Short mmCIF file of C-alpha atoms in Angstrom, two decimals:
data_model
loop_
_atom_site.label_atom_id
_atom_site.label_comp_id
_atom_site.label_asym_id
_atom_site.label_seq_id
_atom_site.Cartn_x
_atom_site.Cartn_y
_atom_site.Cartn_z
CA MET O 12 23.89 12.88 27.54
CA LYS O 13 21.08 10.56 26.43
CA ILE O 14 19.11 11.42 23.30
CA TYR O 15 15.35 10.83 23.19
CA LEU O 16 13.99 10.71 19.68
CA THR O 17 10.60 10.38 18.02
CA ALA O 18 10.18 9.94 14.29
CA LEU O 19 6.90 10.19 12.38
CA ILE O 20 6.82 8.20 9.14
CA LYS O 21 3.97 8.22 6.63
CA SER O 22 4.12 5.67 3.86
CA LYS O 23 2.28 5.98 0.58
CA PRO O 24 -0.63 3.50 0.77
CA GLU O 25 0.63 1.35 -2.09
CA TYR O 26 3.98 0.84 -0.29
CA THR O 27 2.80 0.42 3.30
CA GLU O 28 3.66 -3.27 3.67
CA GLU O 29 7.09 -2.80 2.08
CA VAL O 30 7.83 0.20 4.31
CA LEU O 31 6.63 -1.73 7.36
CA ALA O 32 9.02 -4.57 6.55
CA LEU O 33 11.93 -2.12 6.35
CA LEU O 34 10.90 -0.50 9.64
CA GLN O 35 10.63 -3.86 11.39
CA ASN O 36 14.10 -4.76 10.11
CA MET O 37 15.39 -1.49 11.58
CA VAL O 38 13.90 -2.45 14.96
CA ILE O 39 15.57 -5.86 14.96
CA ASN O 40 18.98 -4.48 14.01
CA SER O 41 18.88 -1.26 16.02
CA ARG O 42 18.09 -3.10 19.24
CA LYS O 43 21.36 -5.02 18.77
CA GLU O 44 23.41 -1.83 18.87
CA PRO O 45 25.09 -1.36 22.28
CA ALA O 46 24.17 2.35 22.36
CA CYS O 47 20.47 1.67 21.82
CA LEU O 48 18.57 1.83 25.08
CA GLN O 49 15.09 1.70 23.55
CA TYR O 50 13.76 1.41 20.00
CA ASP O 51 10.01 0.98 19.67
CA LEU O 52 7.87 1.09 16.55
CA HIS O 53 4.21 2.07 16.74
CA ARG O 54 1.44 2.10 14.12
CA ASP O 55 -1.38 4.64 14.22
CA ASN O 56 -4.70 3.01 15.14
CA ASP O 57 -6.61 5.25 12.72
CA ASP O 58 -4.16 5.37 9.80
CA GLU O 59 -2.31 2.20 8.88
CA ASN O 60 0.14 4.23 6.78
CA THR O 61 1.44 6.20 9.78
CA PHE O 62 4.25 4.90 11.98
CA VAL O 63 6.06 6.42 14.96
CA PHE O 64 9.42 5.42 16.39
CA TYR O 65 10.32 6.15 19.99
CA GLU O 66 14.04 5.78 20.61
CA ILE O 67 16.55 6.38 23.40
CA TRP O 68 20.28 6.53 22.62
CA ASN O 69 23.29 6.83 24.95
CA SER O 70 24.66 9.89 23.18
CA GLU O 71 24.53 12.09 20.09
CA ALA O 72 27.74 10.48 18.79
CA GLU O 73 26.29 6.99 19.10
CA LEU O 74 23.09 8.11 17.38
CA ALA O 75 25.24 9.44 14.54
CA HIS O 76 26.92 6.01 14.33
CA HIS O 77 23.46 4.39 14.15
CA ASN O 78 22.54 6.67 11.27
CA GLU O 79 25.43 5.21 9.24
CA GLN O 80 24.27 1.60 9.52
CA PRO O 81 23.30 -0.20 6.26
CA TYR O 82 19.75 -0.99 7.42
CA LEU O 83 19.09 2.67 8.14
CA LYS O 84 20.61 3.73 4.83
CA ALA O 85 18.32 1.22 3.07
CA PHE O 86 15.35 3.02 4.62
CA VAL O 87 16.68 6.46 3.69
CA ALA O 88 17.01 5.28 0.08
CA ILE O 89 13.23 4.75 -0.25
CA ILE O 90 12.07 8.02 1.34
CA ASP O 91 11.45 10.00 -1.85
CA GLU O 92 9.64 7.19 -3.65
CA LYS O 93 7.66 5.39 -0.94
CA LEU O 94 6.84 7.93 1.76
CA GLN O 95 4.25 10.70 1.65
CA GLN O 96 6.82 13.11 3.08
CA ALA O 97 10.23 13.11 4.68
CA PRO O 98 10.17 11.66 8.20
CA VAL O 99 9.53 14.21 10.93
CA ILE O 100 12.20 13.72 13.57
CA HIS O 101 12.28 15.28 17.03
CA LYS O 102 15.43 14.93 19.14
CA MET O 103 14.72 15.76 22.76
CA SER O 104 16.26 15.89 26.19
CA ILE O 105 14.45 14.70 29.28
CA LEU O 106 13.60 17.37 31.85
#
């Protein structure tokens, strides 16, 4: 069953460009994964520190495999220091 995911990410203002670079790297690498059907990064028009991912994955197992990739772990490593809060992640199913 496909997994539809949105993730809300809020960087601390002093780290926004560094966080953006990590997020853009995640886009490049995630789109290369065979299980990735869609992986789009958006930036809030009113708050340059707020980013939203919209993702579609083939399955929960393949999403779990994605979560173990080095480029995703590099992002996870900066969460406490460079984000305003932990990412808010919603995993959904299409109706």
